[in-house]
Short mmCIF file of C-alpha atoms and ligand atoms in Angstrom, two decimals:
data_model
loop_
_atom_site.label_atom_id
_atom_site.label_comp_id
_atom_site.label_asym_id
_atom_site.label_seq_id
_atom_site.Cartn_x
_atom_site.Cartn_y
_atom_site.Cartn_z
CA UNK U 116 170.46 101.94 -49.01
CA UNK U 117 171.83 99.51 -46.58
CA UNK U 118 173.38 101.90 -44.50
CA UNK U 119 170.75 104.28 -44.81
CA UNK U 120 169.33 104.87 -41.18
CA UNK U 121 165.77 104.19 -41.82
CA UNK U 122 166.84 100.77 -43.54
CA UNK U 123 168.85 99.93 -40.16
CA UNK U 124 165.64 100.76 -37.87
CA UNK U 125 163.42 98.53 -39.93
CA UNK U 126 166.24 95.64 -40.21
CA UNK U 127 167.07 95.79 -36.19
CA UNK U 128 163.00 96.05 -35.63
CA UNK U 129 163.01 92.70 -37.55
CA UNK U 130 165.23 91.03 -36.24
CA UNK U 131 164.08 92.11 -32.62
CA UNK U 132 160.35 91.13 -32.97
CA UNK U 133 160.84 88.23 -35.56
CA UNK U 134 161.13 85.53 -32.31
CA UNK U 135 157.97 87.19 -30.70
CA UNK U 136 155.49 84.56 -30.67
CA UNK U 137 152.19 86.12 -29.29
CA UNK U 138 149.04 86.60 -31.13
CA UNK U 139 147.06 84.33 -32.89
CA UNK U 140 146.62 83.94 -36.63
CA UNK U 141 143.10 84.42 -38.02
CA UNK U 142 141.38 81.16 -38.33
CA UNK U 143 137.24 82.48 -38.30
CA UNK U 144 137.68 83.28 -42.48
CA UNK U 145 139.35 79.23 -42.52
CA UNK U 146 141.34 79.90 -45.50
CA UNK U 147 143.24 82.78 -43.44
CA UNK U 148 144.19 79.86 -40.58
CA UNK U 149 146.83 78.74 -43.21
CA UNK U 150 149.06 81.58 -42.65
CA UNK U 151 152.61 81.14 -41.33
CA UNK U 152 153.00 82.59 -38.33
CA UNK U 153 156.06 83.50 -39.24
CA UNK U 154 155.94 85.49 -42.21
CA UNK U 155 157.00 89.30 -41.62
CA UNK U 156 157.40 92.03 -43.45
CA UNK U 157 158.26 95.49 -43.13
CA UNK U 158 158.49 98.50 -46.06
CA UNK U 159 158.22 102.16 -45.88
CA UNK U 160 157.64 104.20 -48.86
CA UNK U 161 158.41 107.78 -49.23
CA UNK U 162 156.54 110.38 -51.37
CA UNK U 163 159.28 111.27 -53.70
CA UNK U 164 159.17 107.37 -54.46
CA UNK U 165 162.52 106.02 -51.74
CA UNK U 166 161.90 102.78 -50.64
CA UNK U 167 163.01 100.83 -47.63
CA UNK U 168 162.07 97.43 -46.65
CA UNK U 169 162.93 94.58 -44.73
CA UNK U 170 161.67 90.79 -44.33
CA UNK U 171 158.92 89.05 -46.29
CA UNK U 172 158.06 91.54 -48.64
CA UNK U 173 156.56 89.65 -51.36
CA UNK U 174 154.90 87.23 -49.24
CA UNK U 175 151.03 87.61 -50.89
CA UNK U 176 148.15 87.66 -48.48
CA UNK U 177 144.22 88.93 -48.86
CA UNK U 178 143.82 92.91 -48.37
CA UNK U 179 141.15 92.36 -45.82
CA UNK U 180 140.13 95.32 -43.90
CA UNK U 181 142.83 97.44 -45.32
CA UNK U 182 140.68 97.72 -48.80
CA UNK U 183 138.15 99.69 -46.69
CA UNK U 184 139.93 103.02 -46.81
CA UNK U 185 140.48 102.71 -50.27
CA UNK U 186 136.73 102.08 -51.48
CA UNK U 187 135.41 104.41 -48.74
CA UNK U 188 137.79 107.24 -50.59
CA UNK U 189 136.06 105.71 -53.91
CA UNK U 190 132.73 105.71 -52.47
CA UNK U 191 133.19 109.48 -51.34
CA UNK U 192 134.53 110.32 -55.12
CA UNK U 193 131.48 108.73 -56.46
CA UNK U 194 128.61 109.92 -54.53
CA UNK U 195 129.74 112.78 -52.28
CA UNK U 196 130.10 113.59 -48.45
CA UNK U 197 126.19 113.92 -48.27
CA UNK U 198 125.44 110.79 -49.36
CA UNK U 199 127.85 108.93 -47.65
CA UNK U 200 127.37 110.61 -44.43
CA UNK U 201 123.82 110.05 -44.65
CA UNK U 202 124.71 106.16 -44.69
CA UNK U 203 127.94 105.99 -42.56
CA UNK U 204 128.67 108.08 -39.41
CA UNK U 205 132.41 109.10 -38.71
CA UNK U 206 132.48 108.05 -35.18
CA UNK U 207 135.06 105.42 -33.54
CA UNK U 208 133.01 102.65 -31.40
CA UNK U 209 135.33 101.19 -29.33
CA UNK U 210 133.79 97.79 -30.03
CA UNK U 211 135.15 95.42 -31.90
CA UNK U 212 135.30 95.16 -35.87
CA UNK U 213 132.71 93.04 -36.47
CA UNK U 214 130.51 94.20 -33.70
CA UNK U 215 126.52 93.44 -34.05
CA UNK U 216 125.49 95.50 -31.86
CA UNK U 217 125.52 98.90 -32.75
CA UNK U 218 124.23 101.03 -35.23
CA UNK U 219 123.56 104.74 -34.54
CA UNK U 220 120.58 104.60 -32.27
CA UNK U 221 119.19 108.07 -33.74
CA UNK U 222 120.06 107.61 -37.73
CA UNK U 223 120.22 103.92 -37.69
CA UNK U 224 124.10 104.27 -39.62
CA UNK U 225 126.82 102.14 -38.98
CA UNK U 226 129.14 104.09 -36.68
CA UNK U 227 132.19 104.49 -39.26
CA UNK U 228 133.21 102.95 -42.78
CA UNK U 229 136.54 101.32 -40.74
CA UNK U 230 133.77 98.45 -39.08
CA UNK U 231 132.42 95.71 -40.94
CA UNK U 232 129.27 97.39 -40.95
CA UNK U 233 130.38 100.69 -42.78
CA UNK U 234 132.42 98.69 -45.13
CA UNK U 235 129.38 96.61 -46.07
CA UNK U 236 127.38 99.88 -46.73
CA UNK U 237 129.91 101.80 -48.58
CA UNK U 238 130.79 99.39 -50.76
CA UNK U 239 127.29 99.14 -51.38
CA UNK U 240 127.54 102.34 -52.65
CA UNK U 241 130.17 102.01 -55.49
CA UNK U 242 128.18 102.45 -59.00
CA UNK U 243 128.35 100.36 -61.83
CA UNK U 244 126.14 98.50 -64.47
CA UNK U 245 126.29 95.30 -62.79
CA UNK U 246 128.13 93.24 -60.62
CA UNK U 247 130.95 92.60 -63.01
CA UNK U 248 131.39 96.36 -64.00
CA UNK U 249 131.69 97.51 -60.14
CA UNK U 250 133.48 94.89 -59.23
CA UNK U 251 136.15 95.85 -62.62
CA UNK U 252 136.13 99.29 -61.57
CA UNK U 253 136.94 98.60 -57.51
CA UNK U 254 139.96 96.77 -59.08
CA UNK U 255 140.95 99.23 -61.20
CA UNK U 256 140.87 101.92 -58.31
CA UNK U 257 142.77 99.60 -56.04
CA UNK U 258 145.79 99.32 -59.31
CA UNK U 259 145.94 102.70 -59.16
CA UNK U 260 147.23 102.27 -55.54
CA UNK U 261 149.25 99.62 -55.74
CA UNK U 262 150.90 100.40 -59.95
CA UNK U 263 149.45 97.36 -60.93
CA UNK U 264 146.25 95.29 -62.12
CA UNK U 265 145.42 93.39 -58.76
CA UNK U 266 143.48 90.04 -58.60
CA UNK U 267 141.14 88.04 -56.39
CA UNK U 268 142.36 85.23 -54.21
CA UNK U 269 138.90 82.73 -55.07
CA UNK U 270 139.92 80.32 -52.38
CA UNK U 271 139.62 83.41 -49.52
CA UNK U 272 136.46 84.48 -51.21
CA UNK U 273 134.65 81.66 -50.76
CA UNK U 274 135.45 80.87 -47.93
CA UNK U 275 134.63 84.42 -46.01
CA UNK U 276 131.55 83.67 -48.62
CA UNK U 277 130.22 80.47 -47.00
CA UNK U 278 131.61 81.36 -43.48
CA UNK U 279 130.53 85.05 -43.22
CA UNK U 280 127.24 84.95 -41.60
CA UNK U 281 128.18 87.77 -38.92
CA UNK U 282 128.13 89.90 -41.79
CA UNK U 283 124.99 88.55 -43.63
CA UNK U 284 123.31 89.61 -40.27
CA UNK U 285 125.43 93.11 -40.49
CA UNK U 286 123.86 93.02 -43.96
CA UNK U 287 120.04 92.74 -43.43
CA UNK U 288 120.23 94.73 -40.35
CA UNK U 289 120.97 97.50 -42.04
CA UNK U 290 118.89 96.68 -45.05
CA UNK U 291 116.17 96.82 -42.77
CA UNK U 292 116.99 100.18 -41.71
CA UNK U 293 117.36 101.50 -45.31
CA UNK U 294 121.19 101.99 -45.07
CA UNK U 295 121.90 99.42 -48.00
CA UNK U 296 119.50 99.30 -50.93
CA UNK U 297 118.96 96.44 -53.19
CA UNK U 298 120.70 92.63 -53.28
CA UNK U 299 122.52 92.15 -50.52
CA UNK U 300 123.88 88.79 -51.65
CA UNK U 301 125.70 91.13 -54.74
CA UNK U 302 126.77 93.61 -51.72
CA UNK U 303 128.41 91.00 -49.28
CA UNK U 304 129.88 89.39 -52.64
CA UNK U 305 131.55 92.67 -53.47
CA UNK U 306 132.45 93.47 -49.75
CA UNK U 307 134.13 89.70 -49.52
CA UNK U 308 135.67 90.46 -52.67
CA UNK U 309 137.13 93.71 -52.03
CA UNK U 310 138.62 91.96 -48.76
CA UNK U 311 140.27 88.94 -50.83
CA UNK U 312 142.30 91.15 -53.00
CA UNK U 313 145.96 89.44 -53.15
CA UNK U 314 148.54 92.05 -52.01
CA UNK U 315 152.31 92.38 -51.06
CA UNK U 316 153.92 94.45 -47.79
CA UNK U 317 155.56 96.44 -50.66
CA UNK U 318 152.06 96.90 -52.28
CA UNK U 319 150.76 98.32 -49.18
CA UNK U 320 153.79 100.70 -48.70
CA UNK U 321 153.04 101.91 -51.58
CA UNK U 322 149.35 102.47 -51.17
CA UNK U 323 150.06 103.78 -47.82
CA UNK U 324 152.78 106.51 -49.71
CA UNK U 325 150.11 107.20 -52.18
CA UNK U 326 147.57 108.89 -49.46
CA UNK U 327 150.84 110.06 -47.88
CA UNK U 328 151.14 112.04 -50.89
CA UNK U 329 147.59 113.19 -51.28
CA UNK U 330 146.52 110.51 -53.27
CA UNK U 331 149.09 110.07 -56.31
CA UNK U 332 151.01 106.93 -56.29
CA UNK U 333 155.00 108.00 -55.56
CA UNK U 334 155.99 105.31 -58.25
CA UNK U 335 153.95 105.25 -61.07
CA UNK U 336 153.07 109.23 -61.01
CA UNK U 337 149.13 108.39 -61.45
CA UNK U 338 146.64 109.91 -59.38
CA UNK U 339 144.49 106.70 -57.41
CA UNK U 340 142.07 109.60 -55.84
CA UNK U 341 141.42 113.30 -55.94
CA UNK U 342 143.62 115.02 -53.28
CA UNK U 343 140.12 116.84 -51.86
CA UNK U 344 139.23 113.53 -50.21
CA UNK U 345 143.10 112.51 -48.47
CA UNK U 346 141.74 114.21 -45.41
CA UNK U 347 138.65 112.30 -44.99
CA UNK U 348 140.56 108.77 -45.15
CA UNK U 349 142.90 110.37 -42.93
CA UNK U 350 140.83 111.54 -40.44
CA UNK U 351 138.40 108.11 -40.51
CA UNK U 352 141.38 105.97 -40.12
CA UNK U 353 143.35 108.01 -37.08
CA UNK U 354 139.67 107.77 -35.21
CA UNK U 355 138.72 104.70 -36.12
CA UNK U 356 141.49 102.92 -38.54
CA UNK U 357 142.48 100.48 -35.33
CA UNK U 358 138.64 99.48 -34.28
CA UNK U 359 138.78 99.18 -30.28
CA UNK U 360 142.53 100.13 -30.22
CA UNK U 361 141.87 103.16 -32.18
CA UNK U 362 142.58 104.96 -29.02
CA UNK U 363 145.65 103.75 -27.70
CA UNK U 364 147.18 103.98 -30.93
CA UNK U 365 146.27 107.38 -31.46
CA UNK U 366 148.02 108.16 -28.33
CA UNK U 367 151.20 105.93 -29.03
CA UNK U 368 152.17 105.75 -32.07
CA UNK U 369 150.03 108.97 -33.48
CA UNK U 370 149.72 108.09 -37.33
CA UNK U 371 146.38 107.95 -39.39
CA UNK U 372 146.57 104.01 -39.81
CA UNK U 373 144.06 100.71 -41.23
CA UNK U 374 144.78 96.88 -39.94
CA UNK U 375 143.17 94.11 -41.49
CA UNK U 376 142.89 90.64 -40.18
CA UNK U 377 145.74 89.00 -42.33
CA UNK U 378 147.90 90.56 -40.21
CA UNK U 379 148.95 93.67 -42.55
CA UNK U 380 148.93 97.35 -40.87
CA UNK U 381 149.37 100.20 -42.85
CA UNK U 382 150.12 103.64 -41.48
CA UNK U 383 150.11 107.14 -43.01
CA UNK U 384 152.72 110.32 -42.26
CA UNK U 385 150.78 112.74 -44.20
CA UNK U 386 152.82 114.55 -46.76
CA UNK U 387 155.97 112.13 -45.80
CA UNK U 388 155.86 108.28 -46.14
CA UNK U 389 153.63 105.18 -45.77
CA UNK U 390 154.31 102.70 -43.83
CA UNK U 391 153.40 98.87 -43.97
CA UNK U 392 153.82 95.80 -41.68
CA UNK U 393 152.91 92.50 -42.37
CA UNK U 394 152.45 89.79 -40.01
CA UNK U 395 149.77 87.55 -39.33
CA UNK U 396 149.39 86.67 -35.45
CA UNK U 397 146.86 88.90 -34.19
CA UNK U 398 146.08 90.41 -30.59
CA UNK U 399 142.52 90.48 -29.42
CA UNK U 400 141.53 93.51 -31.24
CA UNK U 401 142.19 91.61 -33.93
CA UNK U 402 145.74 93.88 -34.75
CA UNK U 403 148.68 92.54 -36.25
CA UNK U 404 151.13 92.16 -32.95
CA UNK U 405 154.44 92.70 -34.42
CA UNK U 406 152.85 95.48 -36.82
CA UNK U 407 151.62 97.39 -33.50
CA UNK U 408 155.55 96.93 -31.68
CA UNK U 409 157.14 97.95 -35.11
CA UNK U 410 154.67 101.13 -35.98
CA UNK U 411 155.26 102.17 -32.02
CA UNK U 412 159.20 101.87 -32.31
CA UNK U 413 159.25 103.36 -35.43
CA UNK U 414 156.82 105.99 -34.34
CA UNK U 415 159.04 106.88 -31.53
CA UNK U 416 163.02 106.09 -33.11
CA UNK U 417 161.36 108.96 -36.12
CA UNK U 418 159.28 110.96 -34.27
CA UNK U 419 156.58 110.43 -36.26
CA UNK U 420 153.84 111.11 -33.54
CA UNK U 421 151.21 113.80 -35.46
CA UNK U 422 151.35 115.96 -32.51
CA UNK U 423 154.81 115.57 -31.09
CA UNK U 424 156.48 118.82 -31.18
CA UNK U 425 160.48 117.76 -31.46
CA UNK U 426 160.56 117.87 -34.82
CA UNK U 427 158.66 119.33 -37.86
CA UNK U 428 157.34 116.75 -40.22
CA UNK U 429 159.37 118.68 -43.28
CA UNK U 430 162.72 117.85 -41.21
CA UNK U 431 161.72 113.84 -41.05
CA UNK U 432 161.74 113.91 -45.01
CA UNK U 433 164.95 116.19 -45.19
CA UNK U 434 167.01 113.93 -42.81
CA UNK U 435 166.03 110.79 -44.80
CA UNK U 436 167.14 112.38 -48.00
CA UNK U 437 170.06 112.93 -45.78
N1 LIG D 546 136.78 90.34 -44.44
C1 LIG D 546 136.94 90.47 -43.03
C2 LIG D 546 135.59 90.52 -42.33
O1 LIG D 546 134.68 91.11 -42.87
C3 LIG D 546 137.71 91.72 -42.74
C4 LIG D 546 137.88 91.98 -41.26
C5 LIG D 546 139.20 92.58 -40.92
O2 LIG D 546 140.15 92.54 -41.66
N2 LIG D 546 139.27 93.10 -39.72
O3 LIG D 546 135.41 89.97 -41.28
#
Protein backbone atom coordinates (compact mmCIF):
# COMPACT_ATOMS: atom_id res chain seq x y z
CA UNK A 1 0.00 0.00 0.00
CA UNK A 2 2.91 2.28 0.24
CA UNK A 3 2.35 3.92 -2.83
CA UNK A 4 -1.20 3.96 -2.47
CA UNK A 5 -2.29 7.74 -2.44
CA UNK A 6 -4.22 7.77 0.70
CA UNK A 7 -1.11 6.07 2.50
CA UNK A 8 1.12 9.09 1.05
CA UNK A 9 -1.45 11.86 2.45
CA UNK A 10 -1.45 10.34 5.88
CA UNK A 11 2.56 9.72 5.82
CA UNK A 12 3.32 13.52 4.46
CA UNK A 13 0.46 14.77 7.14
CA UNK A 14 2.79 13.05 9.69
CA UNK A 15 5.61 14.04 8.99
CA UNK A 16 4.34 17.75 8.50
CA UNK A 17 2.54 18.11 11.91
CA UNK A 18 4.81 15.63 13.93
CA UNK A 19 7.27 18.91 14.99
CA UNK A 20 4.06 20.97 15.90
CA UNK A 21 4.35 21.57 19.45
CA UNK A 22 1.10 23.42 20.57
CA UNK A 23 -1.51 22.14 22.83
CA UNK A 24 -1.28 20.88 26.08
CA UNK A 25 -1.58 17.30 27.27
CA UNK A 26 -4.40 16.53 29.73
CA UNK A 27 -3.16 16.69 33.20
CA UNK A 28 -6.89 17.38 35.32
CA UNK A 29 -7.53 13.15 35.15
CA UNK A 30 -3.41 13.03 36.66
CA UNK A 31 -2.81 9.72 35.26
CA UNK A 32 -3.52 11.26 31.62
CA UNK A 33 -0.49 14.05 32.42
CA UNK A 34 1.89 11.07 31.69
CA UNK A 35 1.31 11.07 28.08
CA UNK A 36 4.11 11.77 25.58
CA UNK A 37 3.54 14.58 23.84
CA UNK A 38 4.83 13.10 21.16
CA UNK A 39 3.04 10.09 20.41
CA UNK A 40 0.97 10.29 16.99
CA UNK A 41 -0.93 8.27 15.18
CA UNK A 42 -2.89 8.26 12.18
CA UNK A 43 -5.20 5.18 10.49
CA UNK A 44 -8.08 5.21 8.20
CA UNK A 45 -10.21 2.28 7.74
CA UNK A 46 -12.38 1.59 4.85
CA UNK A 47 -15.72 -0.32 4.82
CA UNK A 48 -14.73 -3.14 2.62
CA UNK A 49 -11.98 -3.66 5.44
CA UNK A 50 -8.53 -1.51 3.46
CA UNK A 51 -6.45 -0.15 5.91
CA UNK A 52 -4.03 2.72 5.91
CA UNK A 53 -2.06 4.03 8.70
CA UNK A 54 0.77 5.91 9.67
CA UNK A 55 2.78 6.72 13.06
CA UNK A 56 2.07 5.37 16.54
CA UNK A 57 -0.53 3.08 15.88
CA UNK A 58 -0.35 0.78 18.69
CA UNK A 59 0.50 3.27 21.16
CA UNK A 60 -2.49 2.32 23.97
CA UNK A 61 -4.26 5.19 25.63
CA UNK A 62 -7.85 5.43 27.69
CA UNK A 63 -11.03 5.78 25.23
CA UNK A 64 -12.19 8.78 27.11
CA UNK A 65 -14.92 10.69 25.55
CA UNK A 66 -14.80 8.71 22.41
CA UNK A 67 -16.72 5.65 24.36
CA UNK A 68 -19.70 8.07 24.51
CA UNK A 69 -20.98 7.46 21.01
CA UNK A 70 -20.67 3.98 21.40
CA UNK A 71 -22.79 3.48 24.73
CA UNK A 72 -25.18 6.29 23.67
CA UNK A 73 -25.84 3.90 20.36
CA UNK A 74 -26.12 1.02 23.19
CA UNK A 75 -28.23 3.02 25.37
CA UNK A 76 -30.63 3.85 22.32
CA UNK A 77 -30.65 -0.14 21.40
CA UNK A 78 -31.62 -0.84 24.90
CA UNK A 79 -34.26 1.50 25.86
CA UNK A 80 -35.45 3.36 22.76
CA UNK A 81 -35.50 7.01 21.33
CA UNK A 82 -38.35 7.86 23.90
CA UNK A 83 -36.61 7.08 26.72
CA UNK A 84 -33.49 8.44 25.94
CA UNK A 85 -34.80 11.61 24.63
CA UNK A 86 -36.77 12.04 27.62
CA UNK A 87 -33.30 12.05 29.58
CA UNK A 88 -30.85 13.58 27.01
CA UNK A 89 -31.66 16.44 24.56
CA UNK A 90 -29.86 16.43 21.05
CA UNK A 91 -28.76 19.94 21.13
CA UNK A 92 -24.96 21.24 20.74
CA UNK A 93 -24.11 23.85 23.74
CA UNK A 94 -21.31 25.55 22.68
CA UNK A 95 -19.88 25.31 26.19
CA UNK A 96 -17.36 23.36 27.11
CA UNK A 97 -17.39 19.44 27.82
CA UNK A 98 -17.59 19.42 31.22
CA UNK A 99 -19.69 22.47 31.58
CA UNK A 100 -21.82 22.86 35.04
CA UNK A 101 -23.86 25.08 34.04
CA UNK A 102 -26.43 24.03 31.89
CA UNK A 103 -29.06 21.70 31.81
CA UNK A 104 -32.21 22.31 29.69
CA UNK A 105 -33.91 25.07 31.57
CA UNK A 106 -37.53 23.68 30.49
CA UNK A 107 -36.92 19.63 30.83
CA UNK A 108 -34.08 19.84 33.18
CA UNK A 109 -31.90 17.24 30.45
CA UNK A 110 -28.46 17.50 29.81
CA UNK A 111 -28.17 19.26 26.44
CA UNK A 112 -26.65 16.16 24.39
CA UNK A 113 -25.10 12.61 25.27
CA UNK A 114 -21.50 14.11 23.61
CA UNK A 115 -21.10 16.38 27.26
CA UNK A 116 -20.12 14.93 30.38
CA UNK A 117 -23.46 15.39 31.54
CA UNK A 118 -25.32 13.23 28.82
CA UNK A 119 -22.66 10.66 29.08
CA UNK A 120 -23.22 10.38 32.82
CA UNK A 121 -27.03 9.91 32.19
CA UNK A 122 -26.91 7.55 29.38
CA UNK A 123 -24.71 5.37 30.72
CA UNK A 124 -26.91 5.39 33.52
CA UNK A 125 -29.22 3.93 31.40
CA UNK A 126 -27.44 0.69 30.19
CA UNK A 127 -29.37 -2.43 31.91
CA UNK A 128 -27.94 -5.13 33.66
CA UNK A 129 -28.24 -7.24 36.94
CA UNK A 130 -25.63 -5.45 38.70
CA UNK A 131 -22.71 -3.54 38.39
CA UNK A 132 -20.54 -6.34 37.17
CA UNK A 133 -23.12 -7.59 34.49
CA UNK A 134 -23.47 -3.91 32.87
CA UNK A 135 -20.25 -3.19 33.18
CA UNK A 136 -19.45 -7.04 31.17
CA UNK A 137 -21.93 -6.18 28.71
CA UNK A 138 -20.55 -2.31 27.91
CA UNK A 139 -17.31 -4.28 27.20
CA UNK A 140 -18.64 -6.66 25.19
CA UNK A 141 -20.45 -3.95 22.97
CA UNK A 142 -17.29 -1.93 22.77
CA UNK A 143 -15.33 -5.66 21.32
CA UNK A 144 -17.72 -5.71 18.92
CA UNK A 145 -16.25 -2.36 17.67
CA UNK A 146 -12.96 -2.77 18.02
CA UNK A 147 -12.77 -7.24 17.00
CA UNK A 148 -11.57 -7.79 20.24
CA UNK A 149 -12.26 -8.30 24.15
CA UNK A 150 -11.14 -4.75 25.46
CA UNK A 151 -9.94 -4.07 29.08
CA UNK A 152 -9.84 -1.38 31.76
CA UNK A 153 -6.78 0.70 32.39
CA UNK A 154 -7.30 0.59 36.71
CA UNK A 155 -4.62 3.18 37.15
CA UNK A 156 -6.88 5.89 34.82
CA UNK A 157 -9.92 4.71 36.67
CA UNK A 158 -9.00 5.63 39.80
CA UNK A 159 -7.66 8.31 39.28
CA UNK A 160 -10.68 10.15 37.18
CA UNK A 161 -12.39 8.17 40.34
CA UNK A 162 -10.78 10.17 43.18
CA UNK A 163 -10.23 13.33 41.00
CA UNK A 164 -13.66 13.58 39.27
CA UNK A 165 -15.65 15.76 41.45
CA UNK A 166 -16.90 18.08 38.43
CA UNK A 167 -18.75 15.16 37.52
CA UNK A 168 -19.99 13.97 41.00
CA UNK A 169 -21.63 17.51 40.95
CA UNK A 170 -22.82 16.73 37.11
CA UNK A 171 -24.08 13.61 38.88
CA UNK A 172 -26.37 14.81 41.74
CA UNK A 173 -27.47 17.70 39.76
CA UNK A 174 -29.17 15.77 37.65
CA UNK A 175 -30.19 13.21 40.21
CA UNK A 176 -31.93 15.93 41.71
CA UNK A 177 -33.78 16.65 38.68
CA UNK A 178 -34.80 12.97 38.13
CA UNK A 179 -32.59 12.51 34.99
CA UNK A 180 -30.45 9.65 36.68
CA UNK A 181 -32.19 7.19 38.98
CA UNK A 182 -30.61 5.22 41.66
CA UNK A 183 -26.63 5.02 42.97
CA UNK A 184 -24.85 7.44 41.52
CA UNK A 185 -21.54 6.26 42.97
CA UNK A 186 -22.31 2.78 40.59
CA UNK A 187 -23.19 5.44 37.66
CA UNK A 188 -19.97 7.69 37.82
CA UNK A 189 -18.05 4.21 38.38
CA UNK A 190 -19.44 2.93 35.11
CA UNK A 191 -19.14 6.38 33.32
CA UNK A 192 -15.20 6.51 34.58
CA UNK A 193 -14.99 3.10 33.48
CA UNK A 194 -16.38 3.31 30.14
CA UNK A 195 -13.82 6.36 29.69
CA UNK A 196 -10.66 4.19 30.86
CA UNK A 197 -11.10 1.59 28.28
CA UNK A 198 -7.41 0.89 26.79
CA UNK A 199 -7.53 1.42 22.99
CA UNK A 200 -5.18 1.67 19.88
CA UNK A 201 -5.39 4.50 16.79
CA UNK A 202 -5.99 1.28 14.74
CA UNK A 203 -8.79 0.28 17.24
CA UNK A 204 -10.47 3.47 16.71
CA UNK A 205 -10.17 3.29 12.85
CA UNK A 206 -11.80 0.53 13.05
CA UNK A 207 -14.64 1.55 15.29
CA UNK A 208 -14.87 4.66 13.34
CA UNK A 209 -15.23 2.17 9.85
CA UNK A 210 -17.72 0.18 11.73
CA UNK A 211 -20.45 3.21 11.99
CA UNK A 212 -19.00 4.12 8.58
CA UNK A 213 -20.51 1.01 7.53
CA UNK A 214 -23.77 1.19 9.40
CA UNK A 215 -22.65 -0.44 12.29
CA UNK A 216 -20.85 -3.86 11.23
CA UNK A 217 -17.24 -4.01 11.93
CA UNK A 218 -15.32 -4.05 8.22
CA UNK A 219 -12.88 -6.72 9.75
CA UNK A 220 -14.41 -9.14 11.73
CA UNK A 221 -17.95 -9.13 9.69
CA UNK A 222 -19.99 -8.83 13.17
CA UNK A 223 -22.61 -6.44 13.62
CA UNK A 224 -21.52 -3.95 17.00
CA UNK A 225 -25.15 -2.14 16.55
CA UNK A 226 -28.33 -2.32 14.55
CA UNK A 227 -27.92 -0.18 11.38
CA UNK A 228 -31.50 1.74 12.45
CA UNK A 229 -29.51 3.69 15.05
CA UNK A 230 -26.04 4.78 12.63
CA UNK A 231 -27.95 7.93 11.98
CA UNK A 232 -28.57 8.99 15.42
CA UNK A 233 -24.70 8.68 16.44
CA UNK A 234 -24.14 10.37 13.30
CA UNK A 235 -26.19 13.12 13.60
CA UNK A 236 -25.28 13.66 17.67
CA UNK A 237 -21.67 13.63 16.88
CA UNK A 238 -21.63 16.17 13.59
CA UNK A 239 -23.76 18.66 16.11
CA UNK A 240 -22.19 18.10 19.00
CA UNK A 241 -19.21 15.33 18.59
CA UNK A 242 -16.49 18.44 18.97
CA UNK A 243 -18.23 20.19 22.26
CA UNK A 244 -17.59 24.11 21.69
CA UNK A 245 -15.79 23.47 18.34
CA UNK A 246 -18.64 21.50 17.10
CA UNK A 247 -19.24 24.38 14.86
CA UNK A 248 -16.19 25.21 13.24
CA UNK A 249 -15.60 21.75 12.50
CA UNK A 250 -18.77 21.21 10.97
CA UNK A 251 -17.92 23.94 8.67
CA UNK A 252 -14.21 22.82 7.97
CA UNK A 253 -13.67 19.66 7.90
CA UNK A 254 -17.60 18.48 7.52
CA UNK A 255 -17.46 14.80 8.97
CA UNK A 256 -19.74 13.37 11.82
CA UNK A 257 -16.73 13.13 14.39
CA UNK A 258 -16.08 12.34 18.65
CA UNK A 259 -12.66 13.69 20.48
CA UNK A 260 -11.80 12.59 23.76
CA UNK A 261 -9.31 14.11 26.07
CA UNK A 262 -6.37 11.58 25.46
CA UNK A 263 -5.92 13.20 22.50
CA UNK A 264 -7.71 10.56 20.04
CA UNK A 265 -10.31 12.02 17.32
CA UNK A 266 -12.28 9.84 15.42
CA UNK A 267 -14.22 10.88 12.34
CA UNK A 268 -16.95 9.19 10.26
CA UNK A 269 -17.50 9.31 6.11
CA UNK A 270 -20.74 7.61 6.22
CA UNK A 271 -20.93 4.64 3.95
CA UNK A 272 -16.96 5.16 3.14
CA UNK A 273 -14.20 5.05 5.85
CA UNK A 274 -13.37 5.97 9.48
CA UNK A 275 -10.92 7.88 10.33
CA UNK A 276 -8.70 8.10 13.57
CA UNK A 277 -5.96 10.45 14.95
CA UNK A 278 -4.18 10.10 17.93
CA UNK A 279 -2.30 12.64 19.69
CA UNK A 280 -2.37 13.90 23.02
CA UNK A 281 -1.66 17.83 23.24
CA UNK A 282 -4.90 19.39 23.38
CA UNK A 283 -6.26 22.99 22.33
CA UNK A 284 -8.59 24.76 24.67
CA UNK A 285 -11.64 22.98 23.66
CA UNK A 286 -10.00 20.33 24.90
CA UNK A 287 -9.39 18.78 20.94
CA UNK A 288 -6.54 16.86 19.96
CA UNK A 289 -4.37 19.69 17.90
CA UNK A 290 -2.68 17.64 15.38
CA UNK A 291 -5.99 15.42 15.06
CA UNK A 292 -7.96 18.79 14.13
CA UNK A 293 -4.85 19.92 11.29
CA UNK A 294 -4.82 16.21 10.02
CA UNK A 295 -8.90 15.62 9.82
CA UNK A 296 -8.95 19.35 8.05
CA UNK A 297 -6.13 18.40 5.44
CA UNK A 298 -7.45 15.24 4.93
CA UNK A 299 -10.93 16.60 4.74
CA UNK A 300 -9.88 18.93 2.08
CA UNK A 301 -6.77 16.72 -0.02
CA UNK A 302 -10.24 13.90 -0.24
CA UNK A 303 -12.97 15.98 -0.38
CA UNK A 304 -14.53 14.52 2.26
CA UNK A 305 -16.65 17.65 3.34
CA UNK A 306 -20.55 16.07 3.75
CA UNK A 307 -21.81 18.84 1.72
CA UNK A 308 -19.10 19.65 -0.75
CA UNK A 309 -20.40 19.09 -4.13
CA UNK A 310 -16.97 18.17 -6.26
CA UNK A 311 -17.27 14.85 -5.85
CA UNK A 312 -19.86 12.12 -4.95
CA UNK A 313 -19.02 10.16 -1.87
CA UNK A 314 -19.33 6.70 -4.13
CA UNK A 315 -16.32 8.19 -6.34
CA UNK A 316 -14.01 8.73 -2.96
CA UNK A 317 -14.36 4.83 -2.36
CA UNK A 318 -13.92 3.98 -6.19
CA UNK A 319 -10.68 6.07 -6.56
CA UNK A 320 -9.17 4.45 -3.42
CA UNK A 321 -9.86 1.03 -4.76
CA UNK A 322 -8.14 2.67 -7.60
N1 LIG B 1 -13.51 11.01 31.40
C1 LIG B 1 -13.39 12.37 30.96
C2 LIG B 1 -14.27 13.28 31.79
O1 LIG B 1 -15.36 12.89 32.14
C3 LIG B 1 -13.77 12.45 29.52
C4 LIG B 1 -13.74 13.85 28.98
C5 LIG B 1 -13.28 13.93 27.56
O2 LIG B 1 -12.67 13.03 27.03
N2 LIG B 1 -13.52 15.06 26.96
O3 LIG B 1 -13.90 14.38 32.12
Amino acid sequence: MADHFVQQLIESLHEKYLPCREGKVASYIPELAKANPDWFGISIVTVDGQRFEVGDIDQTFTIQSISKVFTYGMALAERGRETLLSRVGVEPTGDPFNSIIRLDENSKRPDNPMVNAGAIATTSLIPGKDITDRLNRILTMFGQYIGRTPYIDVPTFLSERTSGDRNRALAYLMRHFSMIEGDIDLALDLYFQQCAIVVNCQDLGVMAATIANRGVNPCTGERAIESDYIRDLLSTMYTCGMYNFAGEWAYKVGLPAKSGVSGGIIAVVPNQLGIAVFSPPLDGNGNSVRGIRVCEELSHGLDLHMFSSQMQCQQILDRIRG
